[in-house]
Every structure is written in structure tokens, then in C-alpha cells.
Amino acid sequence: MKTVFTFAVGAVALAALAATTAAHAQSGPIKVGLMLPSSGTYAALGDMIEKGFKLHVQEQGGKLGGREIQYFTVDDESDPSKATDNANKLIKRDNVDVLIGTVHSGVAVGMAKAAKESGTLLIIPNAGADAITGPLCAKNIFRSSFSNWQPGYATGVVAAGKGYKTAMTITWNYGAGADTVKGFREAFEKGGGKVTKDLNLPFPNVEFQALLTQIAAEKPDVVYAFFAGGGAVKFVKDWAAAGLKNSVPLMGSGFLTDGTLAAQGAAAQGLITALHYGDEINTPRNNDFRNKFAVAYKANPDVYAMQGYDAAQMLAAGLNAVKGDMSKKDALYAAIAKAKIDSPRGPFTLSKAHNPVQDFYVREVRGEYNVVTGIAVKALADPARGCKM
Ligand code: PHB
């Protein structure tokens, strides 16, 4: 009799404990795992994303959907070989509710697989790997940035529109480079041009000299370049130092000149790029964002800061709809999928594959600003080839 009594009391206690744990999980802080690079050529990009994300959370009083936000961080080093382990540190060790990351496409593909396996919500604040909103698309995976195809395609439209007939491309030899060159080629050749040669070097190498010599010898009408972060700084300076600035027009997706202008100086002046953001989008929304960012961090935001900020806005849209209850997964994902994000870039919606449908701007470097001079393509949607949701 005594044993039965003890068992009954034990069972009640266990049930009560389970109920408290469940209630706690939906009432304590939301655990946000930031998986970003804080070392290597993309370190500055990771820093800007984190600042942008935290700025939006701060604007909401430190809470989203009524719940405090608690951060966990991992330096992913932009190293795809460590992506699964790093993602699992956040998912399994820290037990995060949502993953935010990353910059590098190869690392993001590893994160997407880990998110899919564990059913963890993933919001990507930069990496454009086409596959993530293509064959790897999933109901718990979203992007606040772009697919690599998009800025490549937009730049191809601008280059063809200028009447250039031959182009060479130059980029790092990894997923993002290949994807974006594909987008450029598609638009440039549709517009009557021809890509004559693709040049590349391993990520994150910056020994450009031999490739610049080839470009100088072949003198195409235009060169399309994808580099970002520290590599973009070095490329633009080497291009000018090689004397190419006055002989071959250089264009790029806007990453070539975003967050980099102070370091690039005179070498970047006049460069024309296409991107879904620019420094001088003169709207109340963008001005407010830029002012608040400058006050908080004593720095100007760039495209990466904006994407981090919008990743937090997307998370907020989902959490507000379920009043912070992340166990209501279907409602959470549905709310993010149908949100209209009031972004500093201009409002955007998400495609069926969860990638922003957005305008691409033409920008020209003047001083330390990427000044918007026109629209390259309005409401550009990634083709989402291979996505079956
Ligand atoms: C990418 O790896 O997808 C990537 C990295 C840096 C950028 C853009 C795309 O600026």
C-alpha cells in the first residue's frame, strides 16, 4: 500500500513538473542562436548583421511576441567543414528556439540541413545559396536577404542596358560565386551580350594579379565581379593599381562596394553596381533606420546591417502572430511567410520559397556612399528552381 501511494505521488509530481517545463518553455526568454562569422574575410559582415538584428529587438523593448530575447553565439569562421558541428552546438547544446545565420553560402547549406533535420526555425540574414530557396526549400527556412541569382541577374540587366556586348566574370570559386555568375549570364545574354570567360580563385584567396593580367590582355566590354568583405576591398584596390580602372569598365553586385568604401577610397569612385539596398534611399523608413543605427553604434549601416534588422522583423512578425508561443509552429511559419516587411530597402514580401521579392537598385559610388541612381529591376523574384514545399 505504501509503495502504491509513493508511486501515485511520484507520478503526480512528474506530471506537474512536465507541465511547468512546457509552460516555462513558452514563457521564459526565446533563445536566439546567432551563427555568424566573427573572424576571417567576412567578419565585418557578421558584425553588421548582429548589430542590425539587435537594433530591431532593442526598438521593441528587448522583447518579441511579448518574450525576452536571450542570445547564444558561435563564430562559424565562414568554414563549411565546421557548419554542421557549429549549428548543432546551438541546436543541441544550447537548445535554441531559432537559428539566425549566416553570411557564407556553403556554411548556410550546412545550417539548412541541420535546421531541416531538427525542425528548428532558421532565418538567413545574408547567404544567398540558390539551393536553399530551391531544392532545399522548407517550411521552417526563410531568408531576409536575397538569392545569389538575384543581384547577378540585376547587374546583367544593367550591363546589357549599357550596350556592352562582351563580358568576363571574376569571383571566388564557391557556391555563391557560381550562383551569381549564372544570374548575370542569364540576363546579360538575354539582353544581347555574351560572357566570353569565367575567371575564379579559391575562397578566400586574394592573389588577383594573374587574373587581372588576363583581363587586361582580353579587354572585354565589361567585367562582372562578385567579392565581398575584406576580399572586395583588396580586389577593387588591386584593379585600380593594375591600371584597369581607366581601360575596362568594372561592374559588380553591390557587395563589391558595400561596407567597404572607407577602406577602398579613391579606387572605388564611380563604380556602378546593382543591389537591393543603397545608402541614400530617401524614405522616412530608411532615414529612421539609419539615424537609429548611427545613434546606437556610431557607424553607418550597410546592406548586411539592414538584412540583420529585417531578419528580426521577420521573427517578430511570426512571434507576434502566435503571442510568443513557438510551439504553434504552423501558425508561426504561416505568419512569417505572408508578412509584408516594412524594410529600410522598401517594403517586401516573400516568394513561395521564402525568399524576398524585391526591387534592385542601380548604385554609383560617390565619396563614401553607394548613391541610388535608378532601378535595375522592379519586384525581382528568384525563379526558385527545384523548390517543392
Ligand atoms: C554568400 O556566400 O552567399 C555571400 C557572401 C557574402 C556576400 C553575399 C553572398 O556579400
Coordinates of C-alpha atoms and ligand atoms in Angstrom, one line a residue, residues 42 45 103-106 126-129 146 148 174 176 226-229 255 304, ligand 1:
Y42 CA 33.5 38.1 -43.7
L45 CA 29.6 41.4 -42.4
V103 CA 27.0 35.0 -44.4
H104 CA 28.7 32.3 -46.4
S105 CA 26.6 30.1 -48.7
G106 CA 28.5 26.9 -48.1
N126 CA 22.7 37.0 -45.9
A127 CA 23.9 33.8 -47.5
G128 CA 22.3 33.6 -51.0
A129 CA 22.8 29.9 -51.9
F146 CA 18.5 37.6 -51.5
N148 CA 22.7 34.9 -55.3
Y174 CA 32.4 28.5 -54.3
A176 CA 27.9 32.0 -54.1
F226 CA 31.5 39.1 -57.1
F227 CA 33.6 39.7 -54.0
A228 CA 32.6 40.9 -50.5
G229 CA 34.1 42.0 -47.2
F255 CA 28.6 43.6 -52.3
Y304 CA 24.3 43.5 -44.0
Ligands
PHB1 C1 27.3 34.1 -49.9 O1 28.3 33.3 -49.6 O2 26.2 33.8 -50.2 C2 27.6 35.6 -49.8 C3 28.6 36.1 -49.0 C4 28.9 37.5 -49.0 C5 28.0 38.3 -49.7 C6 27.0 37.8 -50.5 C7 26.8 36.5 -50.5 O3 28.2 39.7 -49.6

